């Protein structure tokens, strides 16, 4: 019996969107579970802060815009072989369907979907994934388990990751590589800070969650650790929902 | 954009309210059709047409269409 099946000791894990929110919280939790980390974020200063909070000399940091395909390919070339990938970078846009124009669609799909797919394609092509590795995408409750007003494009980008995961899980299974999606409900992060919604509207919305509040990045981080660890060695192609019971209603 | 054009754009966010019911002095929160959905629609319109971002708190603080327009101009 393994004393701690959730341990990430001797694992090297790549985390994107590691400068804040769920990405930073997951970096800290993975480090606490023993992982060596490779962190990526668009924002170098925020990334440095995450590394500082981790406080380990072996953390690698890459301030890279993953929507720039050439830079993404260059980044993958520098990476060590990986035991885990938490593909998490994303943006939120609160836009009604009638205002969701071509350029909005291109922007949000580029960050929330295409960059993730490009990253995985390069990781496979450049042979950076170890046998038995785990890939976790940050999808969302929105677009998969529930619809949110103003979230049609956002939901579509997150649902696309589910479709991608199904076939990817099949293709990578022969090498024991697992692929799963994580589906958080509304989480208190800087994404909620940046929304057009004011604090009182957010507080009112939080009361729609049976558990009475929005989630915390640390709580999503624990779910990410679960999927990245050997505890889920027989899980692939699945959707892990963490939404305070929102979609039960 | 001038005030009169803004009033037309503002009124265009409503589906059931006749545009003739809305002018610069309309206290828009009192309109029957006003809702958080229409508010988001106005906010999206302002971002698209005027390149300015509004939040719900700012929308709540405005009373008339003119006041909203002048506030946006001052941002």
Coordinates of C-alpha atoms in Angstrom, one line a residue:
Chain A
X1 CA 0.0 0.0 0.0
X2 CA 1.4 3.4 -1.0
X3 CA 1.4 5.6 2.1
X4 CA 0.6 8.7 0.1
X5 CA -0.8 8.0 -3.4
X6 CA -1.1 11.8 -4.0
X7 CA 2.6 12.4 -3.6
X8 CA 4.3 14.1 -6.6
X9 CA 7.9 13.3 -5.4
X10 CA 10.3 12.8 -8.3
X11 CA 7.9 14.2 -10.8
X12 CA 8.6 17.2 -13.0
X13 CA 5.4 19.1 -13.8
X14 CA 4.8 21.9 -16.3
X15 CA 2.2 24.5 -15.3
X16 CA 0.9 27.2 -17.6
X17 CA -0.9 30.3 -16.4
X18 CA 1.3 30.0 -13.3
X19 CA 1.4 33.7 -12.5
X20 CA -1.8 33.9 -10.6
X21 CA -5.1 32.3 -9.6
X22 CA -5.6 28.6 -10.1
X23 CA -2.2 28.2 -11.8
X24 CA -0.2 29.8 -9.0
X25 CA -2.2 27.9 -6.3
X26 CA -1.6 24.6 -8.2
X27 CA 2.1 25.4 -8.5
X28 CA 2.3 25.9 -4.7
X29 CA 0.3 22.8 -4.0
X30 CA 2.3 20.6 -6.4
X31 CA 5.5 21.9 -4.9
X32 CA 4.2 21.1 -1.4
X33 CA 3.6 17.5 -2.7
X34 CA 7.2 17.2 -3.8
X35 CA 7.1 18.1 -7.5
X36 CA 9.8 19.9 -9.4
X37 CA 8.2 22.6 -11.4
X38 CA 8.4 24.3 -14.8
X39 CA 6.3 27.4 -14.8
X40 CA 5.0 29.4 -17.7
X41 CA 3.1 32.7 -17.7
X42 CA 2.6 35.7 -20.0
X43 CA 3.6 37.9 -17.1
X44 CA 7.2 37.6 -16.0
X45 CA 6.8 39.6 -12.8
X46 CA 3.9 37.5 -11.6
X47 CA 5.8 34.3 -12.5
X48 CA 8.8 35.4 -10.5
X49 CA 6.5 36.0 -7.5
X50 CA 5.1 32.4 -7.8
X51 CA 8.6 31.1 -7.9
X52 CA 9.6 33.2 -4.9
X53 CA 6.6 31.8 -3.0
X54 CA 7.7 28.2 -3.9
X55 CA 11.2 28.9 -2.7
X56 CA 12.9 26.1 -4.5
X57 CA 16.1 26.4 -6.4
X58 CA 15.1 23.9 -9.1
X59 CA 12.0 25.7 -10.3
X60 CA 12.3 26.8 -14.0
X61 CA 10.4 29.9 -15.1
X62 CA 9.5 30.9 -18.7
X63 CA 7.7 34.1 -19.3
X64 CA 6.2 33.2 -22.7
X65 CA 3.1 34.2 -24.7
X66 CA 1.7 30.8 -25.6
X67 CA -0.5 32.3 -28.3
X68 CA 2.7 33.0 -30.2
X69 CA 3.3 29.7 -32.0
X70 CA 7.0 30.1 -32.8
X71 CA 7.7 31.1 -29.2
X72 CA 5.7 28.1 -27.9
X73 CA 7.7 25.7 -30.1
X74 CA 10.9 27.3 -28.9
X75 CA 9.8 26.9 -25.3
X76 CA 9.0 23.2 -25.7
X77 CA 12.5 22.7 -27.1
X78 CA 14.0 23.9 -23.8
X79 CA 11.8 21.8 -21.5
X80 CA 12.9 18.8 -19.6
X81 CA 11.0 15.5 -19.9
X82 CA 7.7 15.8 -18.1
X83 CA 5.7 13.6 -15.7
X84 CA 2.8 16.0 -15.7
X85 CA 1.3 19.0 -17.6
X86 CA -1.3 21.3 -16.1
X87 CA -2.4 23.3 -19.2
X88 CA -4.3 26.1 -17.5
X89 CA -3.7 29.5 -19.1
X90 CA -6.9 31.2 -19.9
X91 CA -8.9 34.4 -20.3
X92 CA -12.5 35.4 -19.5
X93 CA -14.6 37.6 -21.7
X94 CA -18.2 38.4 -20.7
X95 CA -19.8 39.0 -24.0
X96 CA -23.4 38.4 -25.1
X97 CA -23.8 36.3 -28.3
X98 CA -25.0 39.2 -30.3
X99 CA -21.7 41.0 -29.6
X100 CA -19.5 38.0 -30.1
X101 CA -17.7 38.9 -33.3
X102 CA -15.0 37.2 -35.3
X103 CA -12.1 39.0 -33.6
X104 CA -13.4 38.2 -30.1
X105 CA -13.8 34.6 -31.1
X106 CA -10.3 34.4 -32.5
X107 CA -8.8 36.1 -29.4
X108 CA -10.5 33.9 -26.8
X109 CA -10.1 30.6 -28.8
X110 CA -6.4 31.4 -29.4
X111 CA -5.7 31.6 -25.6
X112 CA -8.2 29.2 -24.2
X113 CA -8.1 26.4 -26.8
X114 CA -5.6 26.7 -29.6
X115 CA -2.6 27.4 -27.3
X116 CA -3.4 24.3 -25.3
X117 CA -3.7 22.1 -28.3
X118 CA -0.5 23.6 -29.9
X119 CA 1.3 23.0 -26.6
X120 CA 0.3 19.3 -26.4
X121 CA 1.1 18.8 -30.1
X122 CA 4.6 20.1 -29.6
X123 CA 5.1 18.2 -26.4
X124 CA 4.3 15.0 -28.2
X125 CA 6.2 15.8 -31.4
X126 CA 9.3 16.8 -29.4
X127 CA 9.0 13.7 -27.2
X128 CA 8.8 15.6 -23.9
X129 CA 6.1 13.4 -22.2
X130 CA 7.4 10.5 -20.1
X131 CA 5.6 7.1 -20.1
X132 CA 2.8 7.3 -17.6
X133 CA 2.6 11.1 -17.7
X134 CA -0.6 13.0 -16.8
X135 CA -2.0 15.9 -18.8
X136 CA -4.7 18.0 -17.2
X137 CA -6.6 20.8 -19.0
X138 CA -8.4 23.5 -17.1
X139 CA -11.8 23.5 -18.7
X140 CA -14.8 24.9 -16.9
X141 CA -18.2 24.2 -15.5
X142 CA -19.3 26.8 -18.0
X143 CA -20.0 25.4 -21.5
X144 CA -19.9 21.8 -20.3
X145 CA -22.1 21.4 -17.2
X146 CA -23.9 24.8 -17.2
X147 CA -24.4 27.9 -19.3
X148 CA -23.6 31.4 -18.0
X149 CA -25.0 34.6 -19.5
X150 CA -22.4 36.4 -21.5
X151 CA -20.3 33.2 -21.6
X152 CA -21.1 31.7 -24.9
X153 CA -17.6 32.1 -26.4
X154 CA -15.9 31.3 -23.2
X155 CA -18.0 28.1 -22.7
X156 CA -17.3 27.1 -26.3
X157 CA -13.5 27.4 -25.8
X158 CA -13.7 25.2 -22.7
X159 CA -16.0 22.6 -24.2
X160 CA -13.7 22.3 -27.1
X161 CA -11.0 21.0 -24.7
X162 CA -13.3 18.2 -23.7
X163 CA -13.7 17.1 -27.3
X164 CA -10.0 17.3 -27.9
X165 CA -9.3 15.3 -24.7
X166 CA -11.4 12.3 -25.8
X167 CA -9.3 11.4 -28.8
X168 CA -6.1 12.5 -27.2
X169 CA -6.7 10.1 -24.3
X170 CA -7.1 7.3 -26.8
X171 CA -4.0 8.2 -28.8
X172 CA -1.7 8.4 -25.7
X173 CA -3.1 5.5 -23.7
X174 CA -0.7 2.9 -25.2
X175 CA 2.1 4.8 -23.5
X176 CA 0.2 5.0 -20.2
X177 CA -0.2 8.8 -20.6
X178 CA -3.5 10.0 -19.2
X179 CA -5.5 13.1 -20.2
X180 CA -8.3 14.6 -18.2
X181 CA -10.2 17.8 -17.9
X182 CA -10.9 19.8 -14.7
X183 CA -14.1 21.8 -14.5
X184 CA -14.2 24.5 -11.9
X185 CA -17.2 26.7 -11.2
X186 CA -16.7 30.3 -10.4
X187 CA -13.4 30.7 -8.5
X188 CA -12.2 33.8 -6.6
X189 CA -9.3 34.8 -8.8
X190 CA -8.2 37.9 -10.6
X191 CA -10.4 36.7 -13.4
X192 CA -13.4 37.4 -11.2
X193 CA -11.7 40.7 -10.1
X194 CA -11.5 41.7 -13.8
X195 CA -15.0 40.9 -14.8
X196 CA -17.5 43.6 -15.5
X197 CA -19.5 42.3 -12.6
X198 CA -19.4 44.4 -9.4
X199 CA -18.6 42.9 -6.0
X200 CA -22.3 42.9 -4.9
X201 CA -23.4 41.2 -8.1
X202 CA -20.7 38.5 -7.6
X203 CA -21.7 38.1 -3.9
X204 CA -25.3 37.6 -4.9
X205 CA -24.3 35.1 -7.6
X206 CA -22.2 33.2 -5.1
X207 CA -25.4 32.5 -3.2
X208 CA -26.6 30.4 -6.1
X209 CA -24.0 27.8 -5.2
X210 CA -25.4 25.1 -2.8
X211 CA -22.2 25.3 -0.7
X212 CA -22.8 29.1 -0.4
X213 CA -19.7 30.6 -1.9
X214 CA -17.4 30.7 -4.9
X215 CA -14.5 28.3 -4.9
X216 CA -10.9 29.0 -3.9
X217 CA -7.9 28.5 -6.2
X218 CA -6.4 26.2 -3.5
X219 CA -9.4 23.9 -3.8
X220 CA -9.0 23.6 -7.5
X221 CA -5.3 23.0 -7.0
X222 CA -6.1 19.9 -4.8
X223 CA -8.2 18.5 -7.6
X224 CA -5.3 19.2 -10.1
X225 CA -2.9 17.4 -7.8
X226 CA -5.2 14.4 -7.6
X227 CA -5.3 14.2 -11.5
X228 CA -1.5 14.7 -11.7
X229 CA -0.7 12.1 -9.1
X230 CA -0.5 8.3 -9.4
X231 CA -3.8 8.1 -7.4
X232 CA -5.5 8.5 -10.8
X233 CA -3.3 6.1 -12.7
X234 CA -6.5 4.4 -14.1
X235 CA -8.4 7.6 -15.0
X236 CA -8.2 9.0 -18.5
X237 CA -10.6 10.9 -20.8
X238 CA -12.7 12.0 -17.8
X239 CA -14.2 15.3 -16.6
X240 CA -13.7 16.2 -13.0
X241 CA -16.2 18.8 -11.8
X242 CA -15.5 21.0 -8.8
X243 CA -18.3 23.5 -8.6
X244 CA -19.7 23.8 -5.1
X245 CA -22.8 21.9 -6.2
X246 CA -23.9 24.6 -8.7
X247 CA -24.8 22.2 -11.5
X248 CA -26.8 19.9 -9.2
X249 CA -29.6 22.4 -9.3
Chain B
X1 CA -20.4 59.6 -30.9
X2 CA -23.0 62.3 -30.1
X3 CA -25.7 62.1 -27.4
X4 CA -28.5 61.5 -29.9
X5 CA -26.6 58.6 -31.6
X6 CA -25.9 57.1 -28.1
X7 CA -29.6 57.3 -27.3
X8 CA -30.4 55.3 -30.5
X9 CA -27.7 52.7 -29.7
X10 CA -28.9 52.5 -26.1
X11 CA -32.5 51.9 -27.1
X12 CA -31.4 49.3 -29.6
X13 CA -30.4 47.0 -26.7
X14 CA -34.1 46.5 -25.8
X15 CA -36.3 44.0 -27.6
X16 CA -39.7 44.8 -26.2
X17 CA -39.4 48.5 -25.4
X18 CA -40.4 50.9 -28.2
X19 CA -37.4 53.3 -29.0
X20 CA -39.8 56.2 -28.7
X21 CA -40.1 55.5 -25.0
X22 CA -36.4 56.2 -24.5
X23 CA -34.8 59.7 -24.7
X24 CA -31.8 61.3 -23.1
X25 CA -33.7 62.1 -19.9
X26 CA -35.1 58.6 -19.4
X27 CA -34.4 57.0 -16.0
X28 CA -33.6 53.7 -17.6
X29 CA -33.6 51.6 -14.4
X30 CA -37.4 52.3 -14.2
X31 CA -38.1 50.8 -17.7
X32 CA -40.1 47.6 -17.4
X33 CA -37.7 45.6 -19.6
X34 CA -34.5 46.8 -17.8
X35 CA -32.6 43.8 -16.4
X36 CA -29.1 42.6 -15.7
X37 CA -29.1 41.1 -19.2
X38 CA -29.9 44.5 -20.8
X39 CA -27.3 46.1 -18.6
X40 CA -24.7 43.6 -19.9
X41 CA -25.9 44.3 -23.5
X42 CA -25.4 48.1 -22.9
X43 CA -21.9 47.4 -21.4
X44 CA -21.0 45.3 -24.4
X45 CA -22.3 48.0 -26.8
X46 CA -20.3 50.7 -25.0
X47 CA -17.1 48.6 -25.3
X48 CA -17.7 47.8 -29.0
X49 CA -18.9 51.3 -30.1
X50 CA -17.0 53.6 -27.8
X51 CA -14.0 51.4 -26.7
X52 CA -14.8 52.1 -23.0
X53 CA -15.4 49.5 -20.3
X54 CA -18.2 49.8 -17.8
X55 CA -19.1 47.6 -14.8
X56 CA -22.4 46.9 -13.2
X57 CA -21.6 49.2 -10.3
X58 CA -21.1 52.1 -12.6
X59 CA -24.3 51.3 -14.5
X60 CA -26.2 51.2 -11.2
X61 CA -24.9 54.6 -10.2
X62 CA -26.3 56.3 -13.4
X63 CA -29.9 57.5 -13.5
X64 CA -30.6 58.9 -17.0
X65 CA -29.2 58.0 -20.5
X66 CA -27.6 61.4 -20.7
X67 CA -25.9 60.9 -17.4
X68 CA -24.5 57.6 -18.6
X69 CA -23.3 59.1 -21.8
X70 CA -21.6 62.0 -20.1
X71 CA -20.0 59.6 -17.6
X72 CA -18.6 57.4 -20.5
X73 CA -17.3 60.5 -22.2
X74 CA -15.4 61.5 -19.0
X75 CA -13.7 58.1 -18.7

